[in-house]
C-alpha positions as protocol buffer text, in pm:
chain_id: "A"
residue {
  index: 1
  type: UNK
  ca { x: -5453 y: -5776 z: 1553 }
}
residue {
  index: 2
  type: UNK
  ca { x: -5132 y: -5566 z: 1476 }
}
residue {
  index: 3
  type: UNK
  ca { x: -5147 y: -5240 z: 1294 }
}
residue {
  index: 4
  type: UNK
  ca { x: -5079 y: -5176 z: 940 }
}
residue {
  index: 5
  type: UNK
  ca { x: -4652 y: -5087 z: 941 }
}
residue {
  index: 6
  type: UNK
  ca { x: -4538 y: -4777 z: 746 }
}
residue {
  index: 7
  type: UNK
  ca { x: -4276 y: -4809 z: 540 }
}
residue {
  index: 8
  type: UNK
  ca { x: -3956 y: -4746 z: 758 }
}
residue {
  index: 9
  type: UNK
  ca { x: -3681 y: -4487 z: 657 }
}
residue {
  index: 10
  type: UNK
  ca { x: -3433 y: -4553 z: 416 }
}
residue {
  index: 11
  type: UNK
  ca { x: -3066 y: -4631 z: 565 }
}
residue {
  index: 12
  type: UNK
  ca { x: -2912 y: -4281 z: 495 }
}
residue {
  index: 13
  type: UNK
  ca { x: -3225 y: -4108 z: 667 }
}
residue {
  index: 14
  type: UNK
  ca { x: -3206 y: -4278 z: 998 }
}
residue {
  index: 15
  type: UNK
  ca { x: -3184 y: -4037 z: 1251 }
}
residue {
  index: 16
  type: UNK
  ca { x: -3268 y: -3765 z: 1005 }
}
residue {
  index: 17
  type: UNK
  ca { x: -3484 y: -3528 z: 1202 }
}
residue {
  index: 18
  type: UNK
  ca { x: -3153 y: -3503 z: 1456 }
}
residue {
  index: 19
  type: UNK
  ca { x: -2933 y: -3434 z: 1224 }
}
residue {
  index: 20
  type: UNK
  ca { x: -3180 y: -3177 z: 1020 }
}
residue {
  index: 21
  type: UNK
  ca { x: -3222 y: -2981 z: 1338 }
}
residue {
  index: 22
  type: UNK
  ca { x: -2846 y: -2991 z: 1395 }
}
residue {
  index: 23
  type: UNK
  ca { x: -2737 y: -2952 z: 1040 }
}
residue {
  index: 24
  type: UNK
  ca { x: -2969 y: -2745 z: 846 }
}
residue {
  index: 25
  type: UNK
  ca { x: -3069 y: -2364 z: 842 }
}
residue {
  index: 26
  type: UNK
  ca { x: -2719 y: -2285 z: 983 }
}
residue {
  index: 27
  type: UNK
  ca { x: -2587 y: -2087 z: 650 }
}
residue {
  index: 28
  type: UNK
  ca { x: -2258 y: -1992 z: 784 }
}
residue {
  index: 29
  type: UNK
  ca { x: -1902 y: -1981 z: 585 }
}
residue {
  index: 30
  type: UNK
  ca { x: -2116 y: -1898 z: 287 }
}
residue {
  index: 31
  type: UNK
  ca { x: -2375 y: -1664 z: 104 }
}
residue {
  index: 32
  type: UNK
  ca { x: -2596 y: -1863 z: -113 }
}
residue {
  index: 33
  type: UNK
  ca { x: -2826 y: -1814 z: -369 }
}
residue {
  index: 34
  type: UNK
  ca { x: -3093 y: -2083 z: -516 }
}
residue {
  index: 35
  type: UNK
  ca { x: -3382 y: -2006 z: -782 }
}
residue {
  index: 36
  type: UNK
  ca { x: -3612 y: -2242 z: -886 }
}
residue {
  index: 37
  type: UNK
  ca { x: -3890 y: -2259 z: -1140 }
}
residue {
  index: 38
  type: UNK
  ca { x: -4145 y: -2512 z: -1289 }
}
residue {
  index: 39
  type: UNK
  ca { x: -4302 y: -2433 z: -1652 }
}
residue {
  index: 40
  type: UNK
  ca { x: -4646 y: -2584 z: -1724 }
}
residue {
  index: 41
  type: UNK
  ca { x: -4496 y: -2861 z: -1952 }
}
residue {
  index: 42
  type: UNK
  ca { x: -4332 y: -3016 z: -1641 }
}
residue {
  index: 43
  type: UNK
  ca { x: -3958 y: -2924 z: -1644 }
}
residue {
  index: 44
  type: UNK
  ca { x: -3799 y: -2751 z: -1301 }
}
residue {
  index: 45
  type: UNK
  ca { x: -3533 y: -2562 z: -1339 }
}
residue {
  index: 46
  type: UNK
  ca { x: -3270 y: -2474 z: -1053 }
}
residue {
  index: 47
  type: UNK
  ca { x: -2989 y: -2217 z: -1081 }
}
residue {
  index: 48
  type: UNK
  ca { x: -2771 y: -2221 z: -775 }
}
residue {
  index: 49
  type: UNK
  ca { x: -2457 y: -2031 z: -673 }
}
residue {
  index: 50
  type: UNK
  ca { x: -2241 y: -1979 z: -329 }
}
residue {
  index: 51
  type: UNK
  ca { x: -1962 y: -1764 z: -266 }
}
residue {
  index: 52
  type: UNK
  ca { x: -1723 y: -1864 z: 55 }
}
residue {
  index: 53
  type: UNK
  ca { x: -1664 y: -1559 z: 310 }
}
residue {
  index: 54
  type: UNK
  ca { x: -1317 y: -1674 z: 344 }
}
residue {
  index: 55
  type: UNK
  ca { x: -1194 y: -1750 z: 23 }
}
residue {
  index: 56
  type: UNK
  ca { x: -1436 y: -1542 z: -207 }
}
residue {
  index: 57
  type: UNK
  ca { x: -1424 y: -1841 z: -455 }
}
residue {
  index: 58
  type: UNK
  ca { x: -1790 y: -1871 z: -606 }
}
residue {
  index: 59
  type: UNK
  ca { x: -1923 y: -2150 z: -727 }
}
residue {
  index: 60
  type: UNK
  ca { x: -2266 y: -2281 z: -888 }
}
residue {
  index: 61
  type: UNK
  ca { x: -2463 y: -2491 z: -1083 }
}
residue {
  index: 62
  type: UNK
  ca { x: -2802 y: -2504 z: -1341 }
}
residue {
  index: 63
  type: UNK
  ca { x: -2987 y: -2804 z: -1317 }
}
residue {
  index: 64
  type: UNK
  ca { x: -3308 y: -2932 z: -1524 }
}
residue {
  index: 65
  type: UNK
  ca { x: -3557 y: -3205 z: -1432 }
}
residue {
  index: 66
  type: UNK
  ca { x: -3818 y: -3337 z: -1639 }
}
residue {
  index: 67
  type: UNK
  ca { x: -4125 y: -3542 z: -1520 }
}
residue {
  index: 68
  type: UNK
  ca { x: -4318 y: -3770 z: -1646 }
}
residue {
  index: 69
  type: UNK
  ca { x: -4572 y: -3900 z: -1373 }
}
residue {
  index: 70
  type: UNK
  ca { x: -4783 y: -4202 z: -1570 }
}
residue {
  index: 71
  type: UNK
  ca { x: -4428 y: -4351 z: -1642 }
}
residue {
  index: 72
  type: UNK
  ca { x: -4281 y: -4293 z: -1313 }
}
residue {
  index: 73
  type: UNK
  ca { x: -4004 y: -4105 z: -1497 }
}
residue {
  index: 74
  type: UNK
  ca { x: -3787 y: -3861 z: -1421 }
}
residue {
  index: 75
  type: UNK
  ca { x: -3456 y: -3709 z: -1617 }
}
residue {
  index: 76
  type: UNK
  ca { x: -3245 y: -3480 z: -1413 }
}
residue {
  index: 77
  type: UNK
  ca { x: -2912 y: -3309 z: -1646 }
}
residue {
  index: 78
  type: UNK
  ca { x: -2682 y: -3075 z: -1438 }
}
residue {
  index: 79
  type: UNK
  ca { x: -2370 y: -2856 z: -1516 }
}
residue {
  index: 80
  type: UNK
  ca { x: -2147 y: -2705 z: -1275 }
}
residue {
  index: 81
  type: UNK
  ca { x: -1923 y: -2394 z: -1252 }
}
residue {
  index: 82
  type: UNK
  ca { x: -1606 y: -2723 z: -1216 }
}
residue {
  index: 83
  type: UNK
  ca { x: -1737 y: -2846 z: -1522 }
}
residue {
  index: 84
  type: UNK
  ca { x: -1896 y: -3161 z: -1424 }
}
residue {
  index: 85
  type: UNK
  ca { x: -2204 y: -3244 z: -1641 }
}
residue {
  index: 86
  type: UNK
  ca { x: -2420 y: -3471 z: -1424 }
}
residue {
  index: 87
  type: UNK
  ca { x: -2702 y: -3702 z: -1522 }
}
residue {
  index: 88
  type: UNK
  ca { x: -2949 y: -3883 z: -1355 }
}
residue {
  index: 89
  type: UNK
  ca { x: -3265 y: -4138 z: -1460 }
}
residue {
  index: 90
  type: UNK
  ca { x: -3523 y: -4254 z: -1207 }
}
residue {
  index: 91
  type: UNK
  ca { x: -3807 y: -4476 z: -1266 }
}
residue {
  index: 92
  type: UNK
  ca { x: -4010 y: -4557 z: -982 }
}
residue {
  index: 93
  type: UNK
  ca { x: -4301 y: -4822 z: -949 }
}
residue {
  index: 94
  type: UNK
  ca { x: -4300 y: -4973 z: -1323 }
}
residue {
  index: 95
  type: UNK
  ca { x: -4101 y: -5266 z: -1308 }
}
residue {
  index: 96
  type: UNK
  ca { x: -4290 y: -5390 z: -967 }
}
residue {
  index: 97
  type: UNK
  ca { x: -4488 y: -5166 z: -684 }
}
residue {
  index: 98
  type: UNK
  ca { x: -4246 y: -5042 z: -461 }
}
residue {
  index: 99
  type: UNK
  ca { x: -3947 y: -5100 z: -652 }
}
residue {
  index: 100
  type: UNK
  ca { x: -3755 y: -4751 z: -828 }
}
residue {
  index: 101
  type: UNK
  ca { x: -3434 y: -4796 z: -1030 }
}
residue {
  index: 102
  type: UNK
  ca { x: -3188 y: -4508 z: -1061 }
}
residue {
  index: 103
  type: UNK
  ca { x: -2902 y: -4418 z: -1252 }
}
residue {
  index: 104
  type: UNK
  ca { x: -2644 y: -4136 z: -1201 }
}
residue {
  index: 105
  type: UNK
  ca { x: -2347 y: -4032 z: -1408 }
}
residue {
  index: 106
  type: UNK
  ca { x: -2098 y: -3777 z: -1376 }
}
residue {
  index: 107
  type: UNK
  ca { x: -1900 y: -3689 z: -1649 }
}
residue {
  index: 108
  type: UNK
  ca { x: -1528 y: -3398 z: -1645 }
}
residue {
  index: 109
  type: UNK
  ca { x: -1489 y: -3327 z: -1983 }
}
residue {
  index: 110
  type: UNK
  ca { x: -1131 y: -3139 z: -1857 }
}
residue {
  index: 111
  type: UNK
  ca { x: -981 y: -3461 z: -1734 }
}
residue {
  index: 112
  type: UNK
  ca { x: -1175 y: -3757 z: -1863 }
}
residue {
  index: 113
  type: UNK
  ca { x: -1299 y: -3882 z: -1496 }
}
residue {
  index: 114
  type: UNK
  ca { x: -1596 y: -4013 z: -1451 }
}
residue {
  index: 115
  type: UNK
  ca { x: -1831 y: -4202 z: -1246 }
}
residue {
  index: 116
  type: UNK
  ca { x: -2180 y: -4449 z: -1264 }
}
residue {
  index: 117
  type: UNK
  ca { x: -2357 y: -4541 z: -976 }
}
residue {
  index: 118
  type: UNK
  ca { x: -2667 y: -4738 z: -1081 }
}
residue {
  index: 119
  type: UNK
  ca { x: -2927 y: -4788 z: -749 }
}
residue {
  index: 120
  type: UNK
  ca { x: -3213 y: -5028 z: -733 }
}
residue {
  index: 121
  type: UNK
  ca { x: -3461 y: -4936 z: -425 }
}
residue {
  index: 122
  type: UNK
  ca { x: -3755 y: -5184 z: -300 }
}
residue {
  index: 123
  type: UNK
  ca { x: -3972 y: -5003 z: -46 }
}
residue {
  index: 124
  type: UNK
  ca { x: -4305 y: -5265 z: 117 }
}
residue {
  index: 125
  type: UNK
  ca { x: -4477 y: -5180 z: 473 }
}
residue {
  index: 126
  type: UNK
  ca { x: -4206 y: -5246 z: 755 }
}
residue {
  index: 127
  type: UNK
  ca { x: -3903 y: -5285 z: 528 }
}
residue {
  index: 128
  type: UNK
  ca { x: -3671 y: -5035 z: 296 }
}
residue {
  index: 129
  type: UNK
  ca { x: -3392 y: -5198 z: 137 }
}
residue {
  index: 130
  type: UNK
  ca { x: -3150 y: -5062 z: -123 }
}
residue {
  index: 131
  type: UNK
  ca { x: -2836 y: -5179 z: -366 }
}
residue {
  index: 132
  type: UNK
  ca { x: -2564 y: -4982 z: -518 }
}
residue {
  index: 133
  type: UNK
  ca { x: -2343 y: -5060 z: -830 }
}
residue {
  index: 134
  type: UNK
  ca { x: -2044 y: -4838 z: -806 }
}
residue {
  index: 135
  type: UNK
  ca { x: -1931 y: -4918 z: -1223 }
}
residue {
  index: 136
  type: UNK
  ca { x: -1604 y: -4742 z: -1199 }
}
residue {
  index: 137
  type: UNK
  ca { x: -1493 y: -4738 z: -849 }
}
residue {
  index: 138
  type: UNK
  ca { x: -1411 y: -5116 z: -815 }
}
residue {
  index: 139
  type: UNK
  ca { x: -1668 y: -5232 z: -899 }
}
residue {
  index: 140
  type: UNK
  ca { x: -1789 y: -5180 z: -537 }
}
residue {
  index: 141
  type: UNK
  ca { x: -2174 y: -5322 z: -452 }
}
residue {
  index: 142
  type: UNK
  ca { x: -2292 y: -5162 z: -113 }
}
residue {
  index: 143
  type: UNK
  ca { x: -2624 y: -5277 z: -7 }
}
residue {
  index: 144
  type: UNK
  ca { x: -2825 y: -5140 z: 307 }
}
residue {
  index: 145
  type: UNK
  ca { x: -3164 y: -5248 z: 483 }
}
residue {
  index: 146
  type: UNK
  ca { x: -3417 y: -5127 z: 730 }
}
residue {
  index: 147
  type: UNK
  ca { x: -3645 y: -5320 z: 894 }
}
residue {
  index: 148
  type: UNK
  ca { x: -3921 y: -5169 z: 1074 }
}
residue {
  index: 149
  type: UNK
  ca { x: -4230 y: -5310 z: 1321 }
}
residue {
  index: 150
  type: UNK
  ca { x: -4414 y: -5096 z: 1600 }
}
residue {
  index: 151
  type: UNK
  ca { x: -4131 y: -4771 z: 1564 }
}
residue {
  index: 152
  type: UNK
  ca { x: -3862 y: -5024 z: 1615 }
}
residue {
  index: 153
  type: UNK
  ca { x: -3563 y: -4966 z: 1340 }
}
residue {
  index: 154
  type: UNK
  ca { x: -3300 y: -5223 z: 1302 }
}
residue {
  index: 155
  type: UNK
  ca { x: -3072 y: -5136 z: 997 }
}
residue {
  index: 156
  type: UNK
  ca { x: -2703 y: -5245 z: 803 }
}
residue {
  index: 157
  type: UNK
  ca { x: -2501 y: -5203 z: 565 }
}
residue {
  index: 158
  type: UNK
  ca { x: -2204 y: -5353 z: 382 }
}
residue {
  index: 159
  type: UNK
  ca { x: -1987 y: -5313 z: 100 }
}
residue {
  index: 160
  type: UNK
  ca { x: -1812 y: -5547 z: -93 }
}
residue {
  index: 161
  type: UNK
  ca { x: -1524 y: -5439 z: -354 }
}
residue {
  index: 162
  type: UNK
  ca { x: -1586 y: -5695 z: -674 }
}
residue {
  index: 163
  type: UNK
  ca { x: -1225 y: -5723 z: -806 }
}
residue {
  index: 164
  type: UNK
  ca { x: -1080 y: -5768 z: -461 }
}
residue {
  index: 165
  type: UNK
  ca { x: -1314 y: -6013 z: -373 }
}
residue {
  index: 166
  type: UNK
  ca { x: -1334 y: -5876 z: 15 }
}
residue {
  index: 167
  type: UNK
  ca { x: -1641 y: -5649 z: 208 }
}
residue {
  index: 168
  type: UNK
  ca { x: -1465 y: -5275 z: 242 }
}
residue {
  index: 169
  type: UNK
  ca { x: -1679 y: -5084 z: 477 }
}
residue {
  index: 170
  type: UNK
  ca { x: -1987 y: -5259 z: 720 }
}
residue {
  index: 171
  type: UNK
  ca { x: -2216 y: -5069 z: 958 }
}
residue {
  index: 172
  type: UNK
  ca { x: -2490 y: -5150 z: 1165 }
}
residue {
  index: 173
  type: UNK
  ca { x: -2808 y: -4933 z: 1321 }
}
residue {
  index: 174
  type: UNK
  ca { x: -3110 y: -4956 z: 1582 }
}
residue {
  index: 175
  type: UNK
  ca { x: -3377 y: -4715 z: 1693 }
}
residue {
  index: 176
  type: UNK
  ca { x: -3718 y: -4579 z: 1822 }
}
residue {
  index: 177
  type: UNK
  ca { x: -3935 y: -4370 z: 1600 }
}
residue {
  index: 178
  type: UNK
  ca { x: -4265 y: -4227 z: 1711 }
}
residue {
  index: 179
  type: UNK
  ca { x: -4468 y: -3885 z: 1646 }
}
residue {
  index: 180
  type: UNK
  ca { x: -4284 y: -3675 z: 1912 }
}
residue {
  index: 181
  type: UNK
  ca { x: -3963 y: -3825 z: 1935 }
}
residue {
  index: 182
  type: UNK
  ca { x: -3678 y: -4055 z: 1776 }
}
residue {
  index: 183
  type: UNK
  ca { x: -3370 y: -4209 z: 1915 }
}
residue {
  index: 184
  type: UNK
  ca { x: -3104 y: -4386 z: 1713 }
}
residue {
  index: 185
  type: UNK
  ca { x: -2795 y: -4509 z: 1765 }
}
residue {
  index: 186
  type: UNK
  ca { x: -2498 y: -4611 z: 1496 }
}
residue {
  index: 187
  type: UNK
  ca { x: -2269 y: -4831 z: 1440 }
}
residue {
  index: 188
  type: UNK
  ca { x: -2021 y: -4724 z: 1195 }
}
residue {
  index: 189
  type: UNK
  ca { x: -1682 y: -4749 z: 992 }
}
residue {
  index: 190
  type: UNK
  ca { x: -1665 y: -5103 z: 1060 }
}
residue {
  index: 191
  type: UNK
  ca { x: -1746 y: -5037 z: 1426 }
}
residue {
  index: 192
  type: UNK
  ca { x: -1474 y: -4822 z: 1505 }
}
residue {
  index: 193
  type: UNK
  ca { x: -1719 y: -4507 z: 1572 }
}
residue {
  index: 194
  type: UNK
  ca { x: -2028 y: -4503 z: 1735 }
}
residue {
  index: 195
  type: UNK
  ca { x: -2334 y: -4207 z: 1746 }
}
residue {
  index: 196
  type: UNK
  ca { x: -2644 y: -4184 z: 1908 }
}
residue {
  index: 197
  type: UNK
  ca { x: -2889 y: -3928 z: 1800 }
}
residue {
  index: 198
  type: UNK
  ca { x: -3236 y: -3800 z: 1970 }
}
residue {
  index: 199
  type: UNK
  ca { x: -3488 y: -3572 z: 1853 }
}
residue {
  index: 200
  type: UNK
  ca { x: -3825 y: -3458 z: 2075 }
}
residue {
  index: 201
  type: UNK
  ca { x: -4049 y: -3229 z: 1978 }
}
residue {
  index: 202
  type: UNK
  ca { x: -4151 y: -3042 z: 2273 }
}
residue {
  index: 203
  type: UNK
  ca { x: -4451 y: -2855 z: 2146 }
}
residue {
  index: 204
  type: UNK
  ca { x: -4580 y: -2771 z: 1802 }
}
residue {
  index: 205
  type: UNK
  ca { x: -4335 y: -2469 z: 1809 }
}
residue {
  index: 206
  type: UNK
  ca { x: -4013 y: -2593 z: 2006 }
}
residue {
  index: 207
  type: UNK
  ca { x: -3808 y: -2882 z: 1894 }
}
residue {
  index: 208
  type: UNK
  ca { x: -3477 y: -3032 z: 2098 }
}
residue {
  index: 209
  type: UNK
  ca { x: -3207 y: -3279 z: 1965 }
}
residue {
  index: 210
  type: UNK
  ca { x: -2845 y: -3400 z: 2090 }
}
residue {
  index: 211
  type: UNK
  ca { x: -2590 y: -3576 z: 1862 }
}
residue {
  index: 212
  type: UNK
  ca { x: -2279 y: -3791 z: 2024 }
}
residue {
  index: 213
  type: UNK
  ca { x: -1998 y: -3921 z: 1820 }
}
residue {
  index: 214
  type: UNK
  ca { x: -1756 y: -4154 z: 1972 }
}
residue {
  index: 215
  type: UNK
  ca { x: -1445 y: -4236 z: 1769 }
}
residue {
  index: 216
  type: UNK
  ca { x: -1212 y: -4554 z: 1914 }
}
residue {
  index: 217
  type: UNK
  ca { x: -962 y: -4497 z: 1627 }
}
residue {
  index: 218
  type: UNK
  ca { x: -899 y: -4080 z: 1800 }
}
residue {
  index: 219
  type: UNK
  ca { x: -692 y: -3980 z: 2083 }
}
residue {
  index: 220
  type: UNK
  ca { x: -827 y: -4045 z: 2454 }
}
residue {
  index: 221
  type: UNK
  ca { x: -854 y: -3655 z: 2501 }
}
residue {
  index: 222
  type: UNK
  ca { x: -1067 y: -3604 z: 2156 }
}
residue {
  index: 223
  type: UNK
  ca { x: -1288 y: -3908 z: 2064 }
}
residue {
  index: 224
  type: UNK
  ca { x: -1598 y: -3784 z: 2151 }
}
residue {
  index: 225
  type: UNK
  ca { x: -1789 y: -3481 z: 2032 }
}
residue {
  index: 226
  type: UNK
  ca { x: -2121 y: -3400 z: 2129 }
}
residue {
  index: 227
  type: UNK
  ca { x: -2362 y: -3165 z: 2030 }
}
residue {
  index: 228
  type: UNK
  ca { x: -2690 y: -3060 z: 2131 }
}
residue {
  index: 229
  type: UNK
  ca { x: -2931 y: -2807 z: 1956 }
}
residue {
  index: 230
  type: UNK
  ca { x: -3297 y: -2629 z: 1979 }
}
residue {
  index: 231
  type: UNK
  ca { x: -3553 y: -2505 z: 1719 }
}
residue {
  index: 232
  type: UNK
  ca { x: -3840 y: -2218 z: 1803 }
}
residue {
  index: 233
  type: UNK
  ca { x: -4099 y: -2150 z: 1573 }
}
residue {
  index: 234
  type: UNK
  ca { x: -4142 y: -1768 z: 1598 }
}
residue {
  index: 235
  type: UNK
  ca { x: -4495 y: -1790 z: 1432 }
}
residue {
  index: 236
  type: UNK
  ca { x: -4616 y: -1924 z: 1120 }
}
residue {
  index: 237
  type: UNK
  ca { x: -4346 y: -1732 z: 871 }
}
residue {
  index: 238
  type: UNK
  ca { x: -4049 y: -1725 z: 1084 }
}
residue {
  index: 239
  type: UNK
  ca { x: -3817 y: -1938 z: 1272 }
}
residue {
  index: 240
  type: UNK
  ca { x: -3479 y: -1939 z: 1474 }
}
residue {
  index: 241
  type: UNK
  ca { x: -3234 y: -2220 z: 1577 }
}
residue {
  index: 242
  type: UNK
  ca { x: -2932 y: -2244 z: 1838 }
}
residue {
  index: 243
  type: UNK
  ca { x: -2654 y: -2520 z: 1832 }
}
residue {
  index: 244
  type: UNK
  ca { x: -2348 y: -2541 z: 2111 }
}
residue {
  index: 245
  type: UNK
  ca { x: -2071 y: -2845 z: 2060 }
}
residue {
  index: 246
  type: UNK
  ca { x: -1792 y: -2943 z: 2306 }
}
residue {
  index: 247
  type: UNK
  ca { x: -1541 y: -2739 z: 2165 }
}
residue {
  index: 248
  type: UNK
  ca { x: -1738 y: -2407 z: 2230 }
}
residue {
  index: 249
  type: UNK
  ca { x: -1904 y: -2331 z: 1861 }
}
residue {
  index: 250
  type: UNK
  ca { x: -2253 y: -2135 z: 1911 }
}
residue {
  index: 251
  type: UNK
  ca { x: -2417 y: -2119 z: 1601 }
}
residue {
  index: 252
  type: UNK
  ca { x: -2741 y: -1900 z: 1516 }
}
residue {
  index: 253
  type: UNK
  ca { x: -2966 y: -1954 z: 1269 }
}
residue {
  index: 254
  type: UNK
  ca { x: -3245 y: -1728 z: 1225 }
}
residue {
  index: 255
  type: UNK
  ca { x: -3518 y: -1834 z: 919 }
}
residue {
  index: 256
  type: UNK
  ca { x: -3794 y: -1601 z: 765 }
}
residue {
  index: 257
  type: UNK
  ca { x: -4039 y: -1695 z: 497 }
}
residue {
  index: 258
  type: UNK
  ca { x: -4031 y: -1297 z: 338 }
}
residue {
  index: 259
  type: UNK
  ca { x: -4403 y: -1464 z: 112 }
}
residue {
  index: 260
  type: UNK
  ca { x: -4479 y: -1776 z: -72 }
}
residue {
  index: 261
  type: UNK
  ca { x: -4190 y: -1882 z: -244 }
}
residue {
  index: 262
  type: UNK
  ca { x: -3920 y: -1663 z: -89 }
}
residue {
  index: 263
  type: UNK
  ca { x: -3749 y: -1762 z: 191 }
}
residue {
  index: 264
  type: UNK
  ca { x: -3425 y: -1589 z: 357 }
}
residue {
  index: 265
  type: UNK
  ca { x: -3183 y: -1783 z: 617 }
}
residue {
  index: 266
  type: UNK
  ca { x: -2928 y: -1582 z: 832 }
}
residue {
  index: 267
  type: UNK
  ca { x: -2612 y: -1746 z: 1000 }
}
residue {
  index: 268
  type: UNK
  ca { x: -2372 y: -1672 z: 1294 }
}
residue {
  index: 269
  type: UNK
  ca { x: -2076 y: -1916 z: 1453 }
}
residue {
  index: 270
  type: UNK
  ca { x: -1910 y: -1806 z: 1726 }
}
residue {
  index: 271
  type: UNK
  ca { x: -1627 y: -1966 z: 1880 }
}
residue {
  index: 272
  type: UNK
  ca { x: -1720 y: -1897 z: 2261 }
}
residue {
  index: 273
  type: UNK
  ca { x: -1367 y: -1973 z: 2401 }
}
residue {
  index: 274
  type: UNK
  ca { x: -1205 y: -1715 z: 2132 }
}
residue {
  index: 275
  type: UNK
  ca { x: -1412 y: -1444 z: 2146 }
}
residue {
  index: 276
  type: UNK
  ca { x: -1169 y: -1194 z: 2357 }
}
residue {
  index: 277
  type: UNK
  ca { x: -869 y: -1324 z: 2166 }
}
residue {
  index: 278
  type: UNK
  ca { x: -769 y: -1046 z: 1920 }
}
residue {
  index: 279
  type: UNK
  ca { x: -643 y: -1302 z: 1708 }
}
residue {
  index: 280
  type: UNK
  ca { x: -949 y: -1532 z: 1626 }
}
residue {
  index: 281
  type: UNK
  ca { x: -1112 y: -1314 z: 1377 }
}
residue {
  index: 282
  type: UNK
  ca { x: -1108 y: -1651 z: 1173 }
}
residue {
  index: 283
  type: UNK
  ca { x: -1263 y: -1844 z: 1395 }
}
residue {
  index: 284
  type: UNK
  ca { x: -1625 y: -1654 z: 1373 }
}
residue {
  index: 285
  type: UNK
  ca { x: -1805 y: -1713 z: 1079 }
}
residue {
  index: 286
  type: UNK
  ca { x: -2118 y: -1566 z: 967 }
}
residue {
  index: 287
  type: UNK
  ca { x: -2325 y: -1632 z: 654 }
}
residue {
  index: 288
  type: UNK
  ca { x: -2669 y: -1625 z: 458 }
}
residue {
  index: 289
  type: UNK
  ca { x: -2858 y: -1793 z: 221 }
}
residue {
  index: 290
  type: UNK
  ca { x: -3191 y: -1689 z: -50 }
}
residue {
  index: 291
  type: UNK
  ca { x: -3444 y: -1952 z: -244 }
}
residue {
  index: 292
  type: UNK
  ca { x: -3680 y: -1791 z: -488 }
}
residue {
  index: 293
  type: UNK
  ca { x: -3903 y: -2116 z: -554 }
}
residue {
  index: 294
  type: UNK
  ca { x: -4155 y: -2027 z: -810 }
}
């Protein structure tokens, strides 16, 4: 008798813990700043801001989200410092169990662009499938599945432009998921790059992951970059991370939980083939990042 089958990731988080240990908690080029808040009538409120090391240009945004759980609704209205005002509507498990219908607008009051994207999701035990409706851009409809059995992922995507009458982009995915470790590997850009991705967690306080990209469309001497990374747990408050690619970029990422709520991120890139050249002052970059989540 075979064992009940979680529901598998969606599309856009296969090989997620990889790319999390490889992509997040590295704040460098930047010093960030995120609040959040929740009042007792069930609206979160997020004010974020950034301000690039290299460019001092700042930017930020205030966002608002409103929940109502025994609808399965949730209203999300955003503004940002490049005056976009951004809306989003989710409703999730009312129309059918498993099923969660989104809408997200984008609006530039400046220059009249905007932008629709309507999704429809459909989640069941051993299968995660999605649709897009791109309104303005096309029409484009991009649809992507996952099917799952036993920690076996097979995934794929494709996207087909409406007024052109022709499929635009199509990718393709397989891979292994189980407690300690995941492998995938990608197909993408209508097969003209490939990446494989694996993630192991060593022990409860060391985790290990490697990222390879190879691109048929680059130059013999620069279509594949690699990357590998680690993760230690310092103890229960405090974390650090440690990344190296093939062109010689260390980054350091050091994590500390200051109490509940609080959290502070540090981060350092060096480029390790630079770093006696007087000249490469640019190529080091060092950052940091704050969330106040009350």
């Amino acid at each position: 008798m075979s064992l009940p089958q979680p529901v598998p990731p969606s599309w856009k988080d296969l090989g997620k813990s990889s790319n999390d240990l490889l992509g997040k908690d590295f704040p460098i080029s930047s010093v960030a700043l995120e609040v959040k808040t929740l009042t007792p009538s069930n609206v979160a409120f997020k004010v974020g801001g950034s301000r690039d090391t290299k460019s001092s240009l700042i930017t930020g945004d205030i966002e608002a989200k409103f929940f109502n759980k025994p609808h399965g609704l949730v209203f999300t209205q955003s503004w940002t410092t490049s005056n976009i005002l951004k809306t989003q509507v989710e409703v999730d498990n009312q129309i059918a169990k498993g099923v969660k219908l989104d809408l997200q607008t984008a609006l530039t009051p400046d220059t009249g662009a905007k932008s629709a994207l309507f999704t429809t999701t459909y989640k069941q035990p051993g299968l995660h499938t999605r649709a897009f409706l791109d309104v303005f851009k096309g029409p484009t409809f991009t649809a992507d599945t996952v099917i799952g059995r036993d920690g076996f992922l097979v995934g794929a995507e494709a996207s087909y432009n409406v007024t052109e009458g022709k499929i635009t982009k199509y990718a393709t995915a397989i891979g292994y998921s189980a407690p300690e470790y995941a492998v995938t590997l990608h197909g993408l850009g209508n097969l003209s790059t490939f990446a494989a991705s694996y993630y192991h967690r060593v022990n409860p306080d060391v985790e290990a992951g490697a990222k390879a990209v190879y691109d048929t469309r680059a130059s013999p001497s620069g279509n594949v970059a690699l990357e590998v990374g680690a993760k230690v747990y310092l103890d229960s408050a405090a974390f650090v991370k440690a990344k190296i690619n093939n062109l010689g970029v260390l980054a350091l990422g050091y994590t500390q939980s200051l109490r509940p709520g609080v959290r502070a991120s540090f981060g350092l890139a060096l480029d390790t083939q630079r770093l006696n050249d007087p000249t490469s002052q640019g190529a080091h970059k060092v950052g940091a990042s704050f969330t106040f989540d009350g």
